[in-house]
Amino acid sequence: MRHRRATLAALVAAAILCVPLPSTAAGAPAGKASAAREQAVAGKQVAAGAKRAAAQQRALRRAKQPVRARPSARAKKLARAKKPAGARALARAKKRARARIPARAFPRSRAKAPARRFPLAPPSNKPNIVFVLTDDLSWDLVDYMPNVKRLQREGVTFSNYIVTNSLCCPSRASILTGRYPHNTGIYRNTGDDGGFLAFRARGQERDTFATSLQQAGYRTALMGKYMNQYNPTRVRDALGRPYVPPGWTDWKVVGNGYPGYGYRIAREGRVVRRGWEPRDYLTTVLRRDAIGFISSAVGAGQPFMLELSTFTPHTPSTPAPRDVGRFSAVTAPRTPSFNEEDISDKPSWLRGHRRLTDEQQQRIDEHFRNRVRSVQSVDRAIGRIRRELNRLGVARNTYVVFSSDNGFHMGQHRLTPGKLTAYDPDIRVPLVVTGPGVPAGRVVSEIAENVDLCPTFTELGGTPAPATADGRSLVPFLRGLPAPADWRRAALIEHRGAVTSPADPDFPARGSGNPPTYEALRTRDSLYVEYADGEREFYDRRVDPDELDNVYDALPEARRERLTAAVAAMKTCTGVGCRVASRLGAESPLP
């Protein structure tokens, strides 16, 4: 009986621990001596197996316990001092016993799982959009931005992309809504006809590319600058949180971010104040937030639209710490219009400017160097974002768009640094697009405008543009197609009155130019400016690309009349009617 129990125990131990049983001849009865030996061997095996099983159970229990912080040497010393000698000896014995447990006793599940490279949710079929919008960036800075140059090599460059107004807020209103200033009612940065407060009061926030894309299932984000007058500490919603306009899923917007430091940013429903340390540099903070947003959207399998809106390179053009002191040999471009020799043919608001002194030119050069330094952080952000898109596997389904709200003059026509004019440095800015299906290295010379961005973004997202949009989609050019037969022949620029408020961040410095109200038409070959006081300018850009010689007085009367009629049609057009007006009577020669 005891022999059968021992044999049964050995079988159980062998089944559990995979221990081989001692072999006997098949069917041969075991003798008493043999039975005793088998019983002894089986007993030892059972005991050993039980011991190993107990050790494994203890190891499993320890593996399931939470990991505790390792005590410091001082804590260990204090703990030993409190224990009696017997307890310390017992602890040492337990430690030695644990050390003898083989490593294979611990479960493999304790190993850290490799990080996932691909999103948990299935990716969306809709393309993503990353829109990098800079502040006051002119074409002369692009040569110092290697990542933007790479965008040009890999995508489409619009060489005649014109803004509707060379002030920040009116231009941004046109970008968001696809409407001209005479339809948004936003002509300035402040006052009843300008700034965020007027934009909201006029109901313009209800129909933007953000609202359209969000309704189409996009996760949307605005990071950086929204509009002049927006301050997250002063503009609150009903719950006391920073106000977020319709259409935005993620909102990390700054009020006064021009210095690059010491700003307040709306973040997760509260206002966060940043300091003056290198880690607080605004463009770097926005770049990190942008990458975090992209990673989150991709992880959720949701298409995204990100607008990264920098304050750079707007005055004071603060560079990142790593860029201070760089480009010390760079000077502002000395184009033919720089410190123009003869301005007797210019309008009265400009004719009184004297030629720039050597000291003024040196200050212009230093300002230009700071502008070059400051855009390095933007250029690096573009490179880092594109690398993140590649890492996440969504680069081939993402459009990257680079542009500016307006340009900036630096010495042209005797003007010290500033904007506000209808001249080329102020109103013609970069627009570069790369993404799926976009032909590499293409340059589009047709007239494009910032009112075209809203319908372009919505078409890329597979949703209609707001019915009130005056602009047209640029998608045909992104597909490599020729210009539509009815494409515009002129862009409209609208400026209302001189800037008079010192609180306006674009309040012009002495000598930078502060023109009165005007409307202007810009074609590929000409610039026509019509001032409210009756003065006129016309430049034939085919022979005078620097806009040196105002030849309006030499134009035939019939052509002057056509120009006046074209401006009258453009400055009152709405929606589809703007397409007709911008053709300038296609059956007749250009005005």
Coordinates of C-alpha atoms in Angstrom, one line a residue:
M1 CA 0.0 0.0 0.0
R2 CA 2.8 2.4 0.9
H3 CA 4.6 1.4 -2.3
R4 CA 1.5 2.4 -4.3
R5 CA 1.2 5.7 -2.5
A6 CA 4.9 6.5 -3.1
T7 CA 4.6 5.6 -6.8
L8 CA 1.4 7.8 -7.1
A9 CA 3.2 10.7 -5.4
A10 CA 6.1 10.3 -7.8
L11 CA 3.8 10.3 -10.8
V12 CA 2.1 13.5 -9.6
A13 CA 5.5 15.2 -9.0
A14 CA 6.7 14.1 -12.4
A15 CA 3.6 15.4 -14.1
I16 CA 3.9 18.8 -12.4
L17 CA 7.7 19.3 -12.5
C18 CA 8.5 17.2 -15.5
V19 CA 10.8 14.9 -13.4
P20 CA 11.6 11.5 -15.1
L21 CA 10.6 8.4 -13.2
P22 CA 13.1 5.5 -12.6
S23 CA 12.5 2.8 -15.2
T24 CA 11.6 -0.8 -14.4
A25 CA 11.3 -3.8 -16.7
A26 CA 7.9 -3.8 -18.3
G27 CA 5.5 -6.0 -16.3
A28 CA 8.2 -7.3 -13.9
P29 CA 7.2 -7.3 -10.2
A30 CA 9.4 -5.2 -8.0
G31 CA 11.1 -6.8 -5.0
K32 CA 11.1 -5.4 -1.5
A33 CA 14.6 -3.9 -1.9
S34 CA 13.7 -2.4 -5.3
A35 CA 10.4 -1.0 -3.8
A36 CA 12.3 0.6 -1.0
R37 CA 14.8 2.2 -3.3
E38 CA 12.0 3.5 -5.5
Q39 CA 10.2 4.9 -2.5
A40 CA 13.3 6.7 -1.3
V41 CA 14.1 8.2 -4.7
A42 CA 10.4 9.2 -5.2
G43 CA 10.4 10.8 -1.8
K44 CA 13.5 12.8 -2.6
Q45 CA 12.1 13.9 -5.9
V46 CA 8.8 15.0 -4.4
A47 CA 10.5 16.9 -1.7
A48 CA 12.8 18.7 -4.2
G49 CA 9.9 19.4 -6.5
A50 CA 7.8 20.8 -3.7
K51 CA 10.8 23.0 -2.7
R52 CA 11.2 24.3 -6.2
A53 CA 7.4 24.9 -6.6
A54 CA 7.4 26.8 -3.3
A55 CA 10.3 29.0 -4.5
Q56 CA 8.5 29.7 -7.7
Q57 CA 5.3 30.7 -5.9
R58 CA 7.3 33.1 -3.7
A59 CA 8.9 34.6 -6.8
L60 CA 5.6 35.1 -8.5
R61 CA 4.1 36.8 -5.4
R62 CA 7.1 39.2 -5.3
A63 CA 6.8 39.9 -9.0
K64 CA 3.2 41.0 -8.6
Q65 CA 4.0 43.4 -5.8
P66 CA 4.5 47.1 -6.8
V67 CA 8.0 48.2 -7.3
R68 CA 9.2 50.2 -4.4
A69 CA 11.9 52.9 -4.3
R70 CA 15.3 51.6 -3.2
P71 CA 16.0 53.0 0.3
S72 CA 19.1 55.2 0.7
A73 CA 22.2 54.1 2.6
R74 CA 21.2 56.3 5.6
A75 CA 17.7 54.7 5.7
K76 CA 19.2 51.2 5.7
K77 CA 21.5 52.2 8.6
L78 CA 18.7 53.6 10.7
A79 CA 16.5 50.5 10.0
R80 CA 19.3 48.2 11.1
A81 CA 19.8 50.2 14.3
K82 CA 16.2 49.7 15.3
K83 CA 16.2 46.0 14.7
P84 CA 17.3 43.5 17.5
A85 CA 20.2 41.3 16.7
G86 CA 17.9 38.3 16.1
A87 CA 15.8 40.2 13.6
R88 CA 18.9 41.4 11.7
A89 CA 20.2 37.8 11.5
L90 CA 16.8 36.6 10.2
A91 CA 16.8 39.4 7.6
R92 CA 20.3 38.4 6.4
A93 CA 19.2 34.8 6.1
K94 CA 16.1 35.7 4.0
K95 CA 18.3 37.8 1.7
R96 CA 20.7 34.9 1.2
A97 CA 17.8 32.6 0.5
R98 CA 16.3 34.9 -2.1
A99 CA 19.7 35.2 -3.8
R100 CA 19.7 31.4 -4.4
I101 CA 16.5 31.4 -6.4
P102 CA 17.4 30.9 -10.1
A103 CA 16.7 33.8 -12.5
R104 CA 14.4 31.6 -14.5
A105 CA 12.0 31.4 -11.6
F106 CA 10.9 35.0 -12.3
P107 CA 8.2 35.3 -15.0
R108 CA 9.2 36.8 -18.4
S109 CA 6.2 39.2 -18.1
R110 CA 8.4 41.5 -16.0
A111 CA 10.4 42.5 -19.1
K112 CA 9.4 46.0 -20.4
A113 CA 7.3 45.7 -23.6
P114 CA 8.8 47.5 -26.6
A115 CA 7.3 50.9 -27.4
R116 CA 4.7 50.9 -30.1
R117 CA 5.8 52.7 -33.3
F118 CA 2.4 52.8 -34.9
P119 CA -0.9 54.3 -33.6
L120 CA -3.2 52.2 -31.6
A121 CA -6.2 53.3 -33.7
P122 CA -6.4 52.7 -37.4
P123 CA -5.2 55.7 -39.4
S124 CA -7.6 58.1 -41.1
N125 CA -7.8 58.2 -44.9
K126 CA -8.2 62.0 -44.8
P127 CA -5.0 64.0 -45.2
N128 CA -3.5 65.9 -42.4
I129 CA -2.5 69.6 -42.6
V130 CA 0.3 71.4 -40.9
F131 CA 0.1 75.2 -41.5
V132 CA 3.1 77.2 -40.3
L133 CA 2.1 80.9 -40.3
T134 CA 4.8 83.4 -39.5
D135 CA 4.5 87.1 -38.6
D136 CA 6.1 89.8 -40.8
L137 CA 8.3 87.3 -42.7
S138 CA 9.4 88.7 -46.1
W139 CA 10.9 86.8 -49.1
D140 CA 14.5 88.0 -48.3
L141 CA 14.6 85.7 -45.2
V142 CA 13.9 82.4 -47.0
D143 CA 17.5 82.1 -48.2
Y144 CA 18.5 81.7 -44.6
M145 CA 16.0 78.9 -43.9
P146 CA 17.3 75.5 -45.1
N147 CA 14.2 73.5 -44.1
V148 CA 11.9 76.0 -46.0
K149 CA 14.3 75.7 -49.0
R150 CA 13.8 71.9 -48.8
L151 CA 10.1 72.4 -48.8
Q152 CA 10.5 74.4 -52.0
R153 CA 12.5 71.5 -53.6
E154 CA 9.9 69.0 -52.6
G155 CA 6.7 71.0 -53.3
V156 CA 5.1 74.0 -54.9
T157 CA 6.1 77.6 -54.5
F158 CA 3.6 80.3 -55.3
S159 CA 5.8 83.2 -56.5
N160 CA 3.0 85.7 -56.7
Y161 CA 1.1 85.1 -53.5
I162 CA -0.4 88.4 -52.3
V163 CA -1.9 89.4 -49.0
T164 CA -5.1 91.4 -48.9
N165 CA -3.7 93.8 -46.3
S166 CA -0.1 94.3 -45.0
L167 CA -1.2 94.5 -41.4
C168 CA -1.4 91.4 -39.1
C169 CA -5.0 91.2 -38.0
P170 CA -6.8 92.0 -41.3
S171 CA -4.6 89.5 -43.1
R172 CA -5.2 86.8 -40.5
A173 CA -9.0 87.5 -40.7
S174 CA -8.8 86.9 -44.5
I175 CA -6.8 83.7 -44.0
L176 CA -9.3 82.3 -41.5
T177 CA -12.5 83.2 -43.4
G178 CA -11.4 83.4 -47.1
R179 CA -12.9 86.9 -47.3
Y180 CA -11.6 90.3 -48.2
P181 CA -11.3 93.0 -45.6
H182 CA -14.4 94.8 -47.0
N183 CA -16.4 91.7 -46.2
T184 CA -14.9 90.8 -42.8
G185 CA -14.9 94.5 -41.7
I186 CA -11.4 94.1 -40.3
Y187 CA -9.0 96.7 -41.6
R188 CA -6.8 97.4 -38.6
N189 CA -5.3 95.7 -35.5
T190 CA -7.5 97.7 -33.0
G191 CA -10.6 99.7 -32.8
D192 CA -14.1 99.2 -34.2
D193 CA -12.8 98.0 -37.5
G194 CA -9.9 95.8 -36.3
G195 CA -8.6 93.3 -33.8
F196 CA -10.0 90.2 -32.2
L197 CA -12.8 92.0 -30.5
A198 CA -14.2 93.4 -33.7
F199 CA -13.7 90.0 -35.5
R200 CA -15.8 88.2 -32.8
A201 CA -18.4 91.0 -32.6
R202 CA -19.0 90.8 -36.3
G203 CA -19.6 87.0 -36.1
Q204 CA -16.6 86.2 -38.3
E205 CA -15.5 83.3 -36.1
R206 CA -18.5 81.2 -37.0
D207 CA -17.4 80.4 -40.5
T208 CA -13.7 79.6 -40.8
F209 CA -11.6 76.8 -42.1
A210 CA -11.3 75.5 -38.5
T211 CA -15.1 75.2 -38.1
S212 CA -15.5 73.5 -41.4
L213 CA -12.7 71.0 -40.8
Q214 CA -13.8 70.3 -37.2
Q215 CA -17.3 69.4 -38.5
A216 CA -15.7 67.1 -41.0
G217 CA -14.1 65.1 -38.2
Y218 CA -10.7 66.8 -37.9
R219 CA -8.9 67.4 -34.7
T220 CA -7.9 71.1 -34.9
A221 CA -5.2 73.1 -33.1
L222 CA -4.1 76.7 -33.0
M223 CA -0.8 77.3 -31.2
G224 CA 0.9 80.7 -30.9
K225 CA -0.7 83.9 -32.2
Y226 CA -4.4 84.3 -33.0
M227 CA -5.2 87.9 -33.5
N228 CA -4.2 91.3 -32.0
Q229 CA -6.2 92.1 -28.8
Y230 CA -6.6 88.4 -27.9
N231 CA -5.3 88.0 -24.3
P232 CA -6.1 84.8 -22.5
T233 CA -6.0 86.5 -19.1
R234 CA -8.7 89.0 -20.1
V235 CA -11.0 87.2 -22.5
R236 CA -12.9 84.4 -20.7
D237 CA -15.8 82.1 -21.3
A238 CA -18.8 81.6 -19.1
L239 CA -16.8 79.2 -16.8
G240 CA -13.9 81.6 -16.3
R241 CA -11.6 79.8 -18.6
P242 CA -9.6 81.3 -21.5
Y243 CA -12.0 82.0 -24.4
V244 CA -11.6 79.5 -27.3
P245 CA -13.3 80.5 -30.6
P246 CA -15.5 77.9 -32.5
G247 CA -13.7 75.3 -34.5
W248 CA -10.6 74.6 -32.3
T249 CA -10.1 71.3 -30.5
D250 CA -6.8 72.3 -29.0
W251 CA -6.0 75.9 -28.1
K252 CA -2.6 77.0 -26.9
V253 CA -2.6 80.7 -27.7
V254 CA -0.5 83.6 -26.4
G255 CA -1.4 87.2 -26.0
N256 CA 1.7 89.4 -26.2
G257 CA 4.3 86.9 -27.4
Y258 CA 6.5 89.4 -29.3
P259 CA 9.4 89.5 -26.8
G260 CA 9.6 85.7 -26.9
Y261 CA 9.7 85.4 -23.1
G262 CA 7.6 86.4 -20.1
Y263 CA 4.3 85.7 -21.8
R264 CA 1.0 84.0 -20.7
I265 CA -0.4 81.1 -22.7
A266 CA -3.8 79.4 -22.6
R267 CA -3.3 75.8 -21.8
E268 CA -5.8 73.1 -20.9
G269 CA -8.5 75.6 -19.8
R270 CA -6.1 77.7 -17.7
V271 CA -3.5 80.4 -18.1
V272 CA 0.2 79.5 -17.6
R273 CA 2.8 82.1 -17.2
R274 CA 6.2 81.5 -18.6
G275 CA 9.4 83.1 -17.5
W276 CA 12.7 84.3 -19.0
E277 CA 14.8 81.2 -19.0
P278 CA 16.0 79.6 -22.3
R279 CA 13.4 76.8 -21.9
D280 CA 10.7 79.5 -22.0
Y281 CA 11.6 80.7 -25.5
L282 CA 8.2 80.9 -27.2
T283 CA 8.9 79.3 -30.6
T284 CA 10.6 76.3 -28.9
V285 CA 7.6 75.8 -26.5
L286 CA 5.2 76.0 -29.4
R287 CA 7.2 73.4 -31.4
R288 CA 7.1 71.0 -28.5
D289 CA 3.3 71.5 -28.1
A290 CA 2.8 71.0 -31.8
I291 CA 4.7 67.7 -31.8
G292 CA 2.7 66.5 -28.8
F293 CA -0.6 67.4 -30.5
I294 CA 0.5 65.5 -33.7
S295 CA 1.5 62.4 -31.8
S296 CA -1.8 62.5 -29.9
A297 CA -4.0 62.9 -33.0
V298 CA -2.1 60.1 -34.8
G299 CA -2.4 57.8 -31.8
A300 CA -6.2 58.4 -31.9
G301 CA -6.3 57.7 -35.6
Q302 CA -7.9 61.1 -36.2
P303 CA -7.0 63.5 -39.1
F304 CA -5.6 66.7 -37.8
M305 CA -5.2 70.3 -38.8
L306 CA -2.5 72.2 -36.9
E307 CA -1.9 75.9 -37.3
L308 CA 1.5 76.8 -35.8
S309 CA 1.4 80.6 -35.7
T310 CA 4.6 82.2 -34.6
F311 CA 5.3 85.7 -33.4
T312 CA 8.6 85.5 -35.2
P313 CA 10.1 87.5 -36.9
H314 CA 8.0 90.4 -35.8
T315 CA 9.8 93.2 -34.0
P316 CA 11.7 93.0 -31.7
S317 CA 12.8 89.9 -33.6
T318 CA 14.2 88.1 -30.5
P319 CA 16.3 85.1 -31.5
A320 CA 16.5 81.8 -29.6
P321 CA 19.5 81.6 -27.1
R322 CA 21.5 79.4 -29.4
D323 CA 21.2 81.9 -32.3
V324 CA 22.3 85.0 -30.5
G325 CA 25.4 86.4 -32.2
R326 CA 25.1 84.3 -35.4
F327 CA 25.1 85.8 -38.9
S328 CA 27.3 88.7 -37.8
A329 CA 28.4 89.5 -41.4
V330 CA 24.9 89.6 -42.9
T331 CA 23.5 92.8 -44.2
A332 CA 20.1 93.8 -45.5
P333 CA 19.7 93.3 -49.3
R334 CA 20.7 96.4 -51.3
T335 CA 18.1 96.1 -54.0
P336 CA 17.7 98.9 -56.6
S337 CA 14.9 100.4 -54.5
F338 CA 17.0 100.5 -51.3
N339 CA 17.5 104.1 -50.3
E340 CA 15.9 105.1 -53.6
E341 CA 17.7 108.0 -55.2
D342 CA 14.7 109.8 -56.7
I343 CA 11.2 109.7 -55.1
S344 CA 9.8 112.8 -56.7
D345 CA 7.2 110.7 -58.5
K346 CA 6.0 109.0 -55.3
P347 CA 2.8 110.1 -53.4
S348 CA 2.9 112.9 -51.0
W349 CA 3.0 110.7 -47.9
L350 CA 6.4 109.4 -49.1
R351 CA 7.9 112.3 -51.0
G352 CA 9.1 114.0 -47.8
H353 CA 11.4 111.2 -46.7
R354 CA 15.1 112.0 -46.8
R355 CA 17.7 109.5 -48.0
L356 CA 18.9 107.1 -45.3
T357 CA 22.0 108.1 -43.4
D358 CA 24.9 105.7 -42.8
E359 CA 23.7 105.3 -39.2
Q360 CA 20.2 104.4 -40.3
Q361 CA 21.5 101.9 -42.7
Q362 CA 23.6 100.3 -40.0
R363 CA 20.6 100.0 -37.8
I364 CA 18.7 98.4 -40.7
D365 CA 21.5 95.9 -41.1
E366 CA 21.4 95.0 -37.4
H367 CA 17.6 94.7 -37.5
F368 CA 17.9 92.4 -40.5
R369 CA 20.5 90.2 -38.7
N370 CA 18.1 89.8 -35.8
R371 CA 15.3 88.8 -38.2
V372 CA 17.6 86.2 -39.8
R373 CA 18.5 84.9 -36.3
S374 CA 15.0 84.8 -35.1
V375 CA 13.6 82.7 -38.0
Q376 CA 16.2 80.0 -37.3
S377 CA 13.9 78.7 -34.5
V378 CA 11.0 78.6 -37.0
D379 CA 13.0 76.7 -39.5
R380 CA 14.2 74.2 -37.0
A381 CA 10.6 73.7 -35.9
I382 CA 9.6 72.8 -39.4
G383 CA 12.4 70.3 -39.6
R384 CA 11.5 68.7 -36.3
I385 CA 7.8 68.5 -37.1
R386 CA 8.6 66.8 -40.5
R387 CA 10.8 64.3 -38.8
E388 CA 8.1 63.5 -36.3
L389 CA 5.6 63.0 -39.2
N390 CA 8.0 60.6 -40.7
R391 CA 8.6 58.8 -37.4
L392 CA 4.8 58.4 -36.9
G393 CA 4.4 57.1 -40.5
V394 CA 2.0 59.9 -41.6
A395 CA 4.4 62.1 -43.6
R396 CA 3.1 60.9 -46.9
N397 CA -0.5 61.8 -45.9
T398 CA 0.3 65.2 -44.6
Y399 CA 0.4 68.6 -46.3
V400 CA 2.9 71.1 -44.9
V401 CA 2.1 74.7 -45.7
F402 CA 4.5 77.6 -45.0
S403 CA 3.6 81.3 -45.2
S404 CA 3.4 84.7 -43.5
D405 CA 0.6 87.1 -42.7
N406 CA 2.4 90.0 -44.5
G407 CA 5.8 91.1 -45.6
F408 CA 8.2 93.8 -44.3
H409 CA 10.3 96.6 -45.9
M410 CA 13.8 97.4 -44.8
G411 CA 15.2 100.5 -46.6
Q412 CA 13.3 100.2 -49.8
H413 CA 12.1 103.6 -51.1
R414 CA 14.0 105.3 -48.3
L415 CA 11.7 103.7 -45.7
T416 CA 13.0 102.5 -42.3
P417 CA 11.8 99.0 -41.2
G418 CA 8.0 98.6 -41.3
K419 CA 5.1 97.6 -43.5
L420 CA 1.6 99.0 -44.4
T421 CA 2.4 99.9 -48.0
A422 CA 1.2 98.3 -51.2
Y423 CA 4.8 97.9 -52.4
D424 CA 6.2 94.4 -53.2
P425 CA 8.2 93.8 -50.0
D426 CA 5.1 94.3 -47.9
I427 CA 2.4 92.5 -49.8
R428 CA 4.1 89.6 -51.7
V429 CA 5.1 86.9 -49.2
P430 CA 6.2 83.2 -49.4
L431 CA 3.7 80.4 -49.8
V432 CA 5.2 76.9 -50.1
V433 CA 3.2 73.7 -50.0
T434 CA 4.3 70.0 -50.0
G435 CA 2.3 66.9 -49.5
P436 CA 0.6 63.9 -51.2
G437 CA 0.4 64.4 -55.0
V438 CA 2.2 67.8 -54.9
P439 CA 4.8 68.0 -57.7
A440 CA 8.3 68.6 -56.6
G441 CA 10.0 71.9 -57.4
R442 CA 7.1 73.5 -59.2
V443 CA 6.8 77.3 -59.2
V444 CA 3.3 78.8 -59.8
S445 CA 3.4 82.3 -61.2
E446 CA -0.4 82.9 -61.3
I447 CA -1.8 85.3 -58.8
A448 CA -2.8 83.7 -55.5
E449 CA -4.1 85.4 -52.4
N450 CA -4.4 84.7 -48.7
V451 CA -8.2 84.5 -49.2
D452 CA -7.4 81.2 -51.1
L453 CA -6.1 79.3 -48.1
C454 CA -9.5 78.7 -46.4
P455 CA -11.1 77.1 -49.5
T456 CA -7.8 75.2 -50.1
F457 CA -7.8 73.7 -46.6
T458 CA -11.4 72.7 -46.7
E459 CA -11.1 71.1 -50.1
L460 CA -8.1 69.1 -48.9
G461 CA -10.2 68.0 -46.0
G462 CA -13.1 66.9 -48.2
T463 CA -15.6 69.5 -47.1
P464 CA -17.1 72.6 -48.8
A465 CA -15.6 76.0 -48.0
P466 CA -17.8 78.5 -46.2
A467 CA -20.4 79.8 -48.7
T468 CA -19.2 83.4 -47.9
A469 CA -15.6 82.8 -49.1
D470 CA -14.3 85.2 -51.7
G471 CA -11.2 83.2 -52.4
R472 CA -10.6 80.1 -54.6
S473 CA -9.0 76.7 -53.9
L474 CA -5.4 76.3 -54.9
V475 CA -5.8 72.5 -55.1
P476 CA -5.5 72.3 -58.9
F477 CA -2.0 73.8 -58.7
L478 CA -1.2 71.2 -55.9
R479 CA -2.3 68.4 -58.3
G480 CA 0.1 69.7 -61.0
L481 CA -2.7 70.9 -63.2
P482 CA -2.6 74.1 -65.3
A483 CA -4.4 77.2 -64.0
P484 CA -8.2 77.0 -64.5
A485 CA -9.4 79.0 -67.6
D486 CA -11.2 81.5 -65.4
W487 CA -8.4 82.0 -62.9
R488 CA -8.0 85.6 -61.5
R489 CA -5.8 88.1 -63.1
A490 CA -5.5 90.6 -60.2
A491 CA -5.3 90.6 -56.4
L492 CA -7.0 93.2 -54.3
I493 CA -5.1 95.0 -51.4
E494 CA -7.2 97.1 -49.0
H495 CA -5.7 99.6 -46.4
R496 CA -7.8 101.9 -44.3
G497 CA -6.1 105.0 -42.8
A498 CA -2.9 105.7 -41.1
V499 CA -2.0 103.7 -37.9
T500 CA -2.3 106.3 -35.0
S501 CA -2.5 104.2 -31.8
P502 CA 0.8 103.8 -29.9
A503 CA -0.8 100.7 -28.4
D504 CA -0.8 99.0 -31.8
P505 CA 2.3 96.7 -32.1
D506 CA 2.5 97.8 -35.7
F507 CA 2.6 101.5 -34.8
P508 CA 5.1 102.8 -37.3
A509 CA 8.4 104.1 -36.2
R510 CA 9.6 107.4 -37.5
G511 CA 10.4 107.2 -41.2
S512 CA 8.9 103.7 -41.8
G513 CA 5.9 105.0 -43.7
N514 CA 2.3 105.4 -42.6
P515 CA 0.1 105.8 -45.8
P516 CA -3.5 106.9 -45.9
T517 CA -6.4 104.9 -47.1
Y518 CA -5.9 103.1 -50.4
E519 CA -7.0 100.2 -52.6
A520 CA -4.5 98.5 -54.9
L521 CA -4.6 95.9 -57.7
R522 CA -1.6 93.6 -58.2
T523 CA -1.2 91.6 -61.4
R524 CA 1.8 89.6 -62.5
D525 CA 3.0 92.5 -64.5
S526 CA 1.8 95.6 -62.7
L527 CA 0.8 97.4 -59.5
Y528 CA -1.9 100.1 -59.4
V529 CA -2.6 102.1 -56.2
E530 CA -5.6 104.3 -55.7
Y531 CA -5.5 106.6 -52.7
A532 CA -8.6 108.1 -51.1
D533 CA -7.1 111.6 -51.4
G534 CA -6.9 111.2 -55.2
E535 CA -3.3 110.4 -55.7
R536 CA -2.4 107.4 -58.0
E537 CA 0.5 105.1 -58.6
F538 CA 1.1 102.7 -61.5
Y539 CA 4.2 100.5 -62.0
D540 CA 5.0 98.4 -65.0
R541 CA 6.7 95.4 -63.3
R542 CA 7.7 93.9 -66.6
V543 CA 10.4 96.5 -67.0
D544 CA 10.4 97.9 -63.4
P545 CA 10.1 95.0 -60.9
D546 CA 11.5 97.2 -58.1
E547 CA 8.7 99.8 -58.5
L548 CA 10.9 102.8 -59.0
D549 CA 9.1 104.7 -61.7
N550 CA 5.5 105.8 -61.2
V551 CA 4.1 106.0 -64.8
Y552 CA 0.5 106.7 -64.0
D553 CA 0.5 110.2 -65.6
A554 CA 1.7 108.7 -68.8
L555 CA -1.1 106.2 -69.1
P556 CA -3.8 106.7 -71.8
E557 CA -7.1 108.0 -70.4
A558 CA -9.0 104.9 -71.4
R559 CA -6.6 102.7 -69.4
R560 CA -7.0 104.9 -66.4
E561 CA -10.8 104.5 -66.6
R562 CA -10.4 100.7 -66.8
L563 CA -8.2 100.7 -63.7
T564 CA -10.7 102.8 -61.8
A565 CA -13.6 100.5 -62.8
A566 CA -11.6 97.4 -61.9
V567 CA -10.9 98.7 -58.4
A568 CA -14.6 99.7 -57.9
A569 CA -15.7 96.2 -58.9
M570 CA -13.2 94.5 -56.7
K571 CA -13.6 96.5 -53.5
T572 CA -17.4 95.7 -53.4
C573 CA -17.4 92.1 -54.6
T574 CA -18.6 89.2 -52.5
G575 CA -18.3 85.4 -52.9
V576 CA -18.5 84.1 -56.4
G577 CA -18.8 87.7 -57.7
C578 CA -15.1 88.2 -56.7
R579 CA -14.1 85.6 -59.3
V580 CA -15.7 87.6 -62.0
A581 CA -14.3 90.9 -60.8
S582 CA -10.8 89.6 -60.5
R583 CA -10.8 88.6 -64.2
L584 CA -10.8 92.4 -65.0
G585 CA -12.8 91.8 -68.1
A586 CA -10.9 88.8 -69.6
E587 CA -12.0 89.7 -73.1
S588 CA -10.1 93.0 -73.0
P589 CA -6.4 93.7 -72.4
L590 CA -5.3 94.0 -68.8
P591 CA -5.8 97.5 -67.3

